[in-house]
Short mmCIF file of C-alpha atoms and ligand atoms in Angstrom, two decimals:
data_model
loop_
_atom_site.label_atom_id
_atom_site.label_comp_id
_atom_site.label_asym_id
_atom_site.label_seq_id
_atom_site.Cartn_x
_atom_site.Cartn_y
_atom_site.Cartn_z
CA MET A 283 152.79 88.33 -3.52
CA ASP A 284 149.44 87.24 -4.42
CA LEU A 285 148.42 86.19 -7.68
CA LYS A 286 146.76 89.79 -8.71
CA HIS A 287 150.18 91.25 -8.01
CA LEU A 288 152.24 88.67 -10.08
CA ARG A 289 149.84 89.29 -13.15
CA GLU A 290 150.45 92.86 -13.00
CA LYS A 291 154.27 91.88 -13.04
CA ILE A 292 154.12 89.55 -15.99
CA GLU A 293 155.58 90.45 -19.39
CA PRO A 294 153.46 88.35 -21.91
CA SER A 295 155.72 88.69 -24.78
CA ALA A 296 158.71 87.09 -23.08
CA ILE A 297 156.56 84.40 -21.52
CA GLY A 298 155.07 83.47 -24.96
CA ASP A 299 158.53 83.11 -26.47
CA ASP A 300 159.69 80.76 -23.37
CA MET A 301 156.63 78.50 -23.68
CA TYR A 302 157.30 78.31 -27.47
CA GLY A 303 160.90 77.34 -26.61
CA LEU A 304 159.79 74.55 -24.16
CA ILE A 305 157.33 73.32 -26.86
CA SER A 306 160.44 73.38 -29.38
CA GLU A 307 162.48 71.31 -26.90
CA LEU A 308 159.67 68.61 -26.33
CA TYR A 309 158.44 68.50 -30.08
CA PRO A 310 160.95 65.66 -31.34
CA ILE A 311 160.17 63.22 -28.39
CA CYS A 312 157.97 60.03 -29.34
CA ARG A 313 155.57 60.01 -26.56
CA SER A 314 152.66 57.49 -26.08
CA ILE A 315 150.38 56.54 -23.23
CA THR A 316 153.41 54.62 -21.62
CA GLY A 317 157.18 54.49 -22.13
CA ASP A 318 160.40 56.35 -22.50
CA GLY A 319 158.85 59.13 -24.39
CA VAL A 320 156.73 60.29 -21.41
CA ARG A 321 159.61 59.60 -19.05
CA GLU A 322 162.01 61.87 -21.21
CA THR A 323 159.31 64.66 -21.30
CA LEU A 324 158.78 64.54 -17.76
CA ARG A 325 162.50 64.71 -17.05
CA ILE A 326 162.67 67.87 -19.10
CA LEU A 327 159.86 69.48 -17.25
CA LYS A 328 161.73 68.54 -14.12
CA THR A 329 164.61 70.81 -15.06
CA ARG A 330 161.94 73.74 -14.90
CA ILE A 331 159.30 72.69 -12.04
CA PRO A 332 159.88 70.12 -9.18
CA LEU A 333 157.46 67.47 -10.55
CA ALA A 334 156.91 64.10 -8.66
CA VAL A 335 157.21 61.38 -11.24
CA HIS A 336 154.94 58.29 -10.55
CA GLU A 337 155.18 54.82 -12.07
CA VAL A 338 152.21 52.61 -12.09
CA PRO A 339 152.84 48.90 -12.73
CA THR A 340 151.25 47.26 -15.80
CA GLY A 341 148.11 45.09 -15.01
CA ILE A 342 146.95 47.24 -11.95
CA PRO A 343 143.15 47.39 -12.22
CA VAL A 344 141.83 50.74 -12.40
CA PHE A 345 137.96 50.87 -12.34
CA ASP A 346 136.79 49.07 -15.51
CA TRP A 347 140.46 49.37 -17.02
CA SER A 348 143.79 48.05 -16.22
CA VAL A 349 147.08 49.76 -16.65
CA PRO A 350 148.49 48.53 -20.12
CA ARG A 351 151.60 47.02 -21.21
CA GLU A 352 154.51 49.65 -21.75
CA TRP A 353 155.36 50.32 -25.25
CA ASN A 354 158.74 51.65 -26.48
CA ILE A 355 160.29 51.99 -30.05
CA ARG A 356 163.77 52.35 -31.29
CA GLU A 357 163.48 52.11 -35.30
CA ALA A 358 160.98 51.75 -37.94
CA TRP A 359 161.09 51.90 -41.72
CA ILE A 360 159.58 50.50 -45.02
CA LYS A 361 162.05 49.77 -47.87
CA ASP A 362 160.59 49.60 -51.47
CA PRO A 363 161.36 47.02 -53.95
CA ASP A 364 164.76 48.57 -54.90
CA GLY A 365 165.80 48.41 -51.16
CA THR A 366 165.49 52.31 -50.63
CA LYS A 367 164.02 53.41 -47.45
CA ILE A 368 160.75 55.35 -48.45
CA ILE A 369 159.32 55.86 -44.77
CA ASP A 370 161.65 56.27 -41.74
CA PHE A 371 160.74 56.76 -38.14
CA GLU A 372 163.97 58.94 -37.84
CA ASN A 373 162.52 61.70 -39.78
CA SER A 374 159.08 61.77 -38.14
CA ASN A 375 157.58 59.71 -35.31
CA LEU A 376 154.14 60.21 -36.82
CA HIS A 377 155.15 57.88 -39.48
CA VAL A 378 154.64 54.85 -37.09
CA LEU A 379 151.15 53.54 -35.83
CA ASN A 380 151.66 54.55 -32.26
CA TYR A 381 151.54 51.34 -30.19
CA SER A 382 152.69 49.14 -33.19
CA VAL A 383 153.66 45.91 -32.28
CA PRO A 384 157.09 44.55 -33.55
CA VAL A 385 157.20 43.39 -37.27
CA HIS A 386 159.85 42.55 -39.82
CA GLU A 387 158.24 41.04 -43.22
CA LYS A 388 158.37 41.34 -46.80
CA VAL A 389 154.93 42.02 -48.18
CA GLU A 390 153.32 42.92 -51.38
CA LEU A 391 152.02 46.34 -51.88
CA GLU A 392 148.30 45.20 -51.74
CA GLU A 393 148.83 43.60 -48.25
CA LEU A 394 150.99 46.64 -47.22
CA ARG A 395 147.99 48.80 -48.04
CA ALA A 396 145.96 47.28 -45.21
CA HIS A 397 148.73 48.76 -42.57
CA LEU A 398 149.02 52.23 -44.27
CA PHE A 399 147.11 55.47 -43.03
CA THR A 400 146.68 58.56 -44.84
CA LEU A 401 144.64 61.83 -45.01
CA PRO A 402 143.07 61.97 -48.43
CA ASP A 403 141.57 65.25 -47.92
CA GLN A 404 145.00 66.83 -47.03
CA PRO A 405 147.39 64.84 -49.44
CA ASP A 406 150.63 66.35 -48.21
CA TRP A 407 150.07 65.67 -44.47
CA VAL A 408 150.97 62.62 -42.44
CA PRO A 409 148.17 61.51 -40.12
CA TYR A 410 148.72 60.81 -36.33
CA ARG A 411 147.12 57.28 -35.59
CA THR A 412 147.21 55.05 -32.64
CA SER A 413 146.35 51.48 -31.75
CA TYR A 414 146.38 51.15 -28.02
CA TYR A 415 143.90 48.53 -27.32
CA ARG A 416 144.16 46.36 -30.34
CA GLU A 417 147.47 44.77 -31.54
CA ASP A 418 148.35 45.93 -34.79
CA TRP A 419 151.19 47.35 -36.73
CA GLY A 420 151.09 50.11 -39.20
CA PHE A 421 152.57 53.33 -40.84
CA CYS A 422 151.31 56.78 -41.44
CA LEU A 423 152.26 58.65 -44.63
CA SER A 424 150.96 61.37 -47.09
CA GLN A 425 148.38 60.37 -49.58
CA ASN A 426 150.67 61.74 -52.29
CA GLN A 427 153.36 59.38 -51.22
CA LEU A 428 150.93 56.50 -51.08
CA ASP A 429 149.76 57.40 -54.66
CA SER A 430 153.52 57.26 -55.84
CA LEU A 431 154.19 53.60 -54.70
CA THR A 432 154.52 51.01 -57.27
CA GLU A 433 153.80 47.46 -57.15
CA GLY A 434 156.31 44.95 -55.77
CA GLU A 435 157.69 43.53 -52.59
CA TYR A 436 158.28 46.04 -49.52
CA GLU A 437 160.22 45.49 -46.51
CA VAL A 438 158.58 46.65 -43.23
CA PHE A 439 160.70 46.78 -39.97
CA ILE A 440 159.31 47.95 -36.74
CA ASP A 441 161.73 47.49 -33.59
CA SER A 442 159.29 48.12 -30.81
CA THR A 443 158.47 46.48 -27.50
CA LEU A 444 155.05 45.92 -25.85
CA ASP A 445 156.06 44.35 -22.32
CA ASP A 446 154.88 44.65 -18.73
CA GLY A 447 156.42 47.98 -17.43
CA HIS A 448 154.73 51.08 -16.05
CA LEU A 449 152.25 53.94 -16.83
CA THR A 450 154.28 57.16 -15.82
CA TYR A 451 152.90 60.49 -14.98
CA GLY A 452 153.87 63.71 -13.43
CA GLU A 453 152.32 65.60 -10.49
CA LEU A 454 153.08 68.80 -8.70
CA ILE A 455 151.23 70.06 -5.46
CA ILE A 456 151.76 73.72 -4.59
CA PRO A 457 150.24 74.12 -1.14
CA GLY A 458 148.02 77.11 -0.30
CA GLU A 459 146.21 78.31 2.97
CA LEU A 460 143.47 75.86 2.45
CA PRO A 461 143.50 72.05 1.88
CA ASP A 462 140.77 72.73 -0.96
CA GLU A 463 142.44 72.11 -4.11
CA VAL A 464 142.47 73.60 -7.79
CA LEU A 465 143.18 70.87 -10.26
CA LEU A 466 145.00 71.59 -13.36
CA SER A 467 145.62 68.70 -15.85
CA CYS A 468 146.96 68.13 -19.19
CA HIS A 469 147.72 65.09 -21.27
CA VAL A 470 151.40 64.03 -22.25
CA CYS A 471 150.92 61.16 -24.47
CA HIS A 472 151.03 62.68 -28.11
CA PRO A 473 154.40 62.43 -30.08
CA SER A 474 155.30 65.28 -32.41
CA LEU A 475 152.13 67.39 -32.20
CA ALA A 476 152.50 70.90 -31.17
CA ASN A 477 149.02 72.38 -30.32
CA ASP A 478 147.59 69.17 -29.38
CA ASN A 479 149.27 68.53 -26.93
CA LEU A 480 152.50 70.37 -26.38
CA SER A 481 150.74 73.63 -25.99
CA GLY A 482 148.89 72.34 -22.92
CA ILE A 483 151.96 70.80 -21.42
CA ALA A 484 153.84 74.31 -21.65
CA LEU A 485 150.76 76.07 -20.25
CA VAL A 486 150.61 73.93 -17.16
CA THR A 487 154.38 74.07 -16.70
CA PHE A 488 154.25 77.88 -16.56
CA LEU A 489 151.24 78.08 -14.50
CA ALA A 490 153.23 75.96 -11.99
CA ARG A 491 156.25 78.27 -12.14
CA HIS A 492 153.88 81.25 -11.60
CA LEU A 493 152.06 79.62 -8.79
CA GLN A 494 155.05 78.84 -7.03
CA GLU A 495 155.94 82.52 -6.88
CA CYS A 496 152.67 83.24 -5.21
CA SER A 497 151.08 82.85 -1.85
CA THR A 498 147.60 81.38 -2.63
CA ARG A 499 144.46 80.45 -0.53
CA TYR A 500 143.92 77.18 -2.67
CA THR A 501 146.34 74.29 -2.81
CA TYR A 502 147.07 73.67 -6.61
CA ARG A 503 147.29 70.05 -7.89
CA LEU A 504 148.91 69.83 -11.44
CA LEU A 505 148.91 66.62 -13.31
CA PHE A 506 150.84 65.61 -16.40
CA ILE A 507 149.05 62.47 -17.38
CA PRO A 508 148.71 60.16 -20.45
CA GLY A 509 144.97 60.93 -21.94
CA THR A 510 142.21 58.90 -20.63
CA ILE A 511 144.04 55.94 -19.14
CA GLY A 512 146.23 58.21 -17.09
CA ALA A 513 143.16 60.11 -15.78
CA ILE A 514 141.52 56.82 -14.99
CA THR A 515 144.58 55.57 -13.28
CA TRP A 516 144.89 58.75 -11.30
CA LEU A 517 141.39 58.78 -10.22
CA ALA A 518 141.59 55.16 -9.12
CA LEU A 519 144.60 55.76 -7.13
CA ASN A 520 143.46 58.91 -5.47
CA GLU A 521 139.77 58.57 -5.34
CA ARG A 522 139.51 59.86 -1.75
CA ARG A 523 141.56 62.93 -2.50
CA THR A 524 138.98 63.80 -5.18
CA GLU A 525 136.81 65.24 -2.26
CA ARG A 526 139.00 68.24 -1.91
CA ILE A 527 138.82 69.25 -5.53
CA ARG A 528 136.90 72.47 -5.60
CA HIS A 529 137.55 73.66 -9.12
CA GLY A 530 139.54 72.40 -12.15
CA LEU A 531 140.58 72.98 -15.73
CA VAL A 532 141.98 70.58 -18.22
CA ALA A 533 144.32 72.46 -20.69
CA ALA A 534 144.83 71.52 -24.35
CA CYS A 535 145.10 73.36 -27.67
CA VAL A 536 146.17 76.65 -26.34
CA GLY A 537 148.65 77.75 -28.70
CA ASP A 538 146.70 78.28 -32.05
CA PRO A 539 145.57 81.66 -33.28
CA GLY A 540 142.15 80.82 -32.99
CA HIS A 541 139.93 82.47 -30.01
CA LEU A 542 139.45 80.90 -26.72
CA CYS A 543 136.63 78.39 -26.27
CA TYR A 544 135.39 77.29 -22.67
CA LYS A 545 133.64 73.83 -22.31
CA ARG A 546 131.57 73.98 -19.16
CA SER A 547 131.79 71.49 -16.48
CA ARG A 548 129.02 68.71 -16.26
CA ARG A 549 127.57 70.70 -13.38
CA GLY A 550 127.25 73.65 -15.74
CA ASP A 551 126.99 76.36 -13.32
CA ALA A 552 129.96 75.70 -11.09
CA GLU A 553 131.94 78.53 -9.65
CA ILE A 554 134.84 77.62 -12.09
CA ASP A 555 132.00 77.85 -15.05
CA ARG A 556 131.23 81.38 -13.90
CA ALA A 557 134.87 82.40 -13.15
CA VAL A 558 135.97 81.62 -16.67
CA GLU A 559 132.95 82.98 -18.44
CA HIS A 560 133.40 86.31 -16.34
CA VAL A 561 137.04 86.74 -17.60
CA LEU A 562 136.33 85.73 -21.20
CA GLU A 563 133.53 88.20 -21.10
CA SER A 564 135.62 90.95 -19.80
CA SER A 565 138.55 90.25 -22.00
CA GLY A 566 136.61 92.26 -25.02
CA GLU A 567 138.07 89.52 -27.34
CA PRO A 568 135.91 87.08 -29.25
CA PHE A 569 135.29 83.76 -27.41
CA ASP A 570 133.04 80.69 -27.37
CA VAL A 571 131.37 78.99 -24.53
CA VAL A 572 129.90 75.36 -25.03
CA GLU A 573 128.20 72.98 -22.81
CA PHE A 574 129.72 69.87 -21.33
CA SER A 575 129.76 66.90 -23.61
CA PRO A 576 131.21 63.39 -22.69
CA TYR A 577 133.65 63.67 -25.47
CA GLY A 578 137.26 65.54 -25.72
CA TYR A 579 139.97 65.38 -23.10
CA ASP A 580 140.34 64.24 -19.56
CA GLU A 581 137.26 66.14 -18.35
CA ARG A 582 135.41 63.09 -19.59
CA GLN A 583 136.79 61.21 -16.69
CA PHE A 584 136.69 64.15 -14.04
CA CYS A 585 133.18 64.92 -14.90
CA SER A 586 132.02 61.18 -14.99
CA PRO A 587 129.03 60.68 -12.85
CA GLY A 588 130.77 58.97 -9.93
CA PHE A 589 133.16 62.11 -9.59
CA ASP A 590 131.21 64.86 -11.17
CA LEU A 591 133.98 67.28 -10.35
CA ALA A 592 133.68 70.99 -11.07
CA VAL A 593 136.16 70.68 -14.17
CA GLY A 594 135.90 72.56 -17.35
CA SER A 595 138.26 72.80 -20.17
CA LEU A 596 139.74 75.94 -21.52
CA THR A 597 141.09 75.77 -25.06
CA ARG A 598 141.56 77.80 -28.09
CA THR A 599 140.41 76.20 -31.11
CA PRO A 600 138.85 72.85 -29.80
CA HIS A 601 140.12 69.38 -30.76
CA GLY A 602 139.04 68.27 -34.05
CA GLN A 603 137.86 71.74 -35.20
CA PHE A 604 141.15 72.93 -36.76
CA PRO A 605 142.28 71.36 -40.06
CA GLU A 606 145.66 70.42 -38.84
CA TYR A 607 144.45 68.51 -35.69
CA HIS A 608 146.18 65.16 -35.47
CA SER A 609 148.32 65.37 -38.33
CA SER A 610 151.80 66.64 -39.32
CA ALA A 611 150.66 70.04 -39.97
CA ASP A 612 149.95 70.48 -36.07
CA ASN A 613 153.54 71.61 -35.86
CA LEU A 614 155.81 74.34 -34.73
CA GLN A 615 154.41 76.73 -37.40
CA LEU A 616 151.05 76.32 -36.02
CA VAL A 617 151.51 77.51 -32.35
CA GLN A 618 152.29 81.07 -31.88
CA PRO A 619 154.06 82.77 -28.78
CA ALA A 620 151.38 85.37 -28.72
CA ALA A 621 148.52 82.72 -28.61
CA LEU A 622 150.37 81.07 -25.93
CA ALA A 623 151.00 83.92 -23.92
CA ASP A 624 147.44 84.98 -24.21
CA SER A 625 146.12 81.54 -22.94
CA LEU A 626 148.44 81.72 -19.92
CA ALA A 627 147.30 85.18 -19.04
CA THR A 628 143.71 83.94 -19.22
CA TYR A 629 144.41 81.12 -16.87
CA LEU A 630 146.05 83.18 -14.62
CA ALA A 631 143.14 85.72 -14.62
CA VAL A 632 140.57 82.80 -13.89
CA LEU A 633 142.82 81.47 -10.95
CA ASP A 634 142.86 84.93 -9.59
CA VAL A 635 139.17 85.32 -9.72
CA LEU A 636 138.94 81.89 -7.94
CA GLU A 637 141.46 83.14 -5.36
CA ARG A 638 139.61 86.41 -4.34
CA ASN A 639 136.08 85.18 -5.10
CA GLY A 640 134.03 83.87 -1.87
CA THR A 641 131.11 85.00 0.38
CA PHE A 642 131.70 87.67 2.94
CA LEU A 643 129.68 89.09 5.96
CA ASN A 644 128.93 92.64 6.41
CA GLN A 645 129.80 93.42 9.96
CA ASN A 646 127.69 96.39 10.28
CA PRO A 647 124.31 95.24 8.50
CA LYS A 648 121.96 97.39 10.11
CA CYS A 649 121.59 100.54 7.87
CA GLU A 650 124.70 101.80 5.92
CA PRO A 651 127.95 102.14 7.73
CA GLN A 652 129.45 105.88 7.67
CA LEU A 653 132.05 105.37 4.88
CA GLY A 654 133.31 108.93 5.23
CA ARG A 655 134.28 108.29 8.88
CA ARG A 656 136.44 105.45 7.66
CA GLY A 657 138.07 107.34 4.85
CA LEU A 658 136.22 105.36 2.30
CA TYR A 659 133.94 107.83 0.65
CA GLY A 660 134.67 110.81 -1.64
CA MET A 661 138.65 110.56 -0.81
CA VAL A 662 139.82 107.47 -2.35
CA GLY A 663 143.17 108.27 -3.89
CA GLY A 664 144.91 106.54 -6.60
CA TYR A 665 141.70 104.93 -8.34
CA SER A 666 140.86 106.42 -11.63
CA ASP A 667 137.10 105.64 -11.08
CA SER A 668 136.55 106.37 -7.36
CA LYS A 669 132.84 106.72 -7.92
CA GLY A 670 132.48 103.24 -9.49
CA LEU A 671 134.48 101.95 -6.32
CA GLU A 672 132.09 103.86 -3.95
CA LEU A 673 129.02 102.19 -5.80
CA ALA A 674 131.06 98.73 -5.64
CA MET A 675 131.34 99.16 -1.74
CA LEU A 676 127.56 99.82 -1.41
CA TRP A 677 126.85 96.59 -3.47
CA VAL A 678 129.33 94.61 -1.27
CA LEU A 679 128.04 95.66 1.90
CA ASN A 680 124.47 95.27 0.89
CA LEU A 681 124.80 91.76 -0.64
CA SER A 682 127.40 90.20 1.87
CA ASP A 683 125.05 88.23 3.83
CA GLY A 684 127.19 85.13 3.46
CA ASP A 685 124.87 83.87 0.54
CA HIS A 686 126.21 85.99 -2.43
CA SER A 687 129.78 85.54 -3.74
CA LEU A 688 131.63 88.54 -5.13
CA LEU A 689 131.08 86.88 -8.46
CA ASP A 690 127.34 87.04 -7.82
CA ILE A 691 127.54 90.71 -6.64
CA SER A 692 129.43 91.60 -9.68
CA GLY A 693 126.70 89.96 -11.81
CA ARG A 694 123.88 91.71 -9.98
CA ALA A 695 125.66 95.17 -9.76
CA GLY A 696 126.69 95.09 -13.45
CA LEU A 697 130.24 95.99 -12.06
CA SER A 698 133.45 94.23 -13.13
CA PHE A 699 134.67 91.47 -10.57
CA ASP A 700 138.09 93.56 -10.35
CA VAL A 701 136.25 96.62 -8.84
CA ILE A 702 133.92 94.48 -6.62
CA SER A 703 136.84 92.58 -5.11
CA SER A 704 138.92 95.87 -4.75
CA ALA A 705 135.90 97.26 -2.79
CA ALA A 706 135.69 94.22 -0.77
CA GLU A 707 139.63 94.37 0.19
CA MET A 708 139.10 97.99 1.38
CA LEU A 709 136.01 97.18 3.57
CA ILE A 710 138.11 94.26 4.97
CA GLU A 711 141.09 96.52 5.91
CA THR A 712 138.53 98.92 7.84
CA GLY A 713 136.79 95.82 9.58
CA LEU A 714 133.36 96.44 7.95
CA LEU A 715 133.80 93.09 6.12
CA GLU A 716 134.99 89.51 6.96
CA ARG A 717 135.22 86.47 4.77
CA ASN A 718 132.61 83.81 5.62
CA GLN A 719 134.49 81.01 6.78
CA ALA A 720 131.45 78.67 7.04
ZN1 ZN B 55 144.80 64.50 -29.42
#
């Protein structure tokens, strides 16, 4: 079965619920850029897709960086002057500054304040903060809770370790006819945050499940990597493999009810850019397209000038642009099954365009071939728009000189990619058209 037929079989509402179920299962885990939270996350994903899990030792140099020490945490709390636990990691892993070094001290409120992080504009929410590359300890809490604290001596306890260990990532390769690859990547380093980043993990997992059921032209490489350092590490260890990557998408923030937003690759006019934009334009739904910028998710690394891969990022509301971003409000209430299903369907539609696109050669380029003699003219059954299909065949034959892709022809003819590619399939069946192998 090819991707086109798989897409016709899919039941979006059931898949949205399944994706939401996976997000709910992963939500409580305390993830970070290294450590057992990522391992546990990948272990759960392995029950659904045959991921390979890679462990890269601390200290390995990766371009201008090195693989950091591994962080793990068991317990963390603050007790007030009466000895009552007022903040507890048990209740939410967001309460601990991610990558906090261990601490066990008694401190006055004034001193404690320097280690407390809040969101003054959203006084009920707990922020998500990290301290990956600077040794520090801290706690995150709501502004309202901070305001309620009284003077006195507080006991702080963080039972964490920051030791030599590994950076863990997951990878799945789904072979196609060609060695040429499509890269699909998501970050796996955020703790209890649903839209950024569990929605992206669920999306790439479900893409993997569907791609495994299909026969594809491209080989698919799916990465579940810690943000930034994971992408840098993967690129450093796999530099030569990147030559095979033809197209790619970084998945994140795909579960909120906002509309879809595509951030172009650094190249700006790569085939992936045009494929995504075509799918969004044909959807009839509102969408945004923005130019590449060297900020955001791991497209920053894939599109760094030494690689300049054709990798864009397809999200719903982009990072930092929804109020719940990086806070306790990015929770299981923010992500919605219908939005997840719509994002997945859009990704599959984009991959379907990539699978079917290409340049072709008209085998009868001197004057029009006789379509009627081949049963292609005026007698196309089963198509609601046979006139459109005939016109599409004429466009495909005329422009299939090896230079114009089906996406080019669709744009020039003002006809949908779907009708153009259906026309190409019919012409191939009669021998009038061949895929350009060059
Ligand atoms: Zn984030």
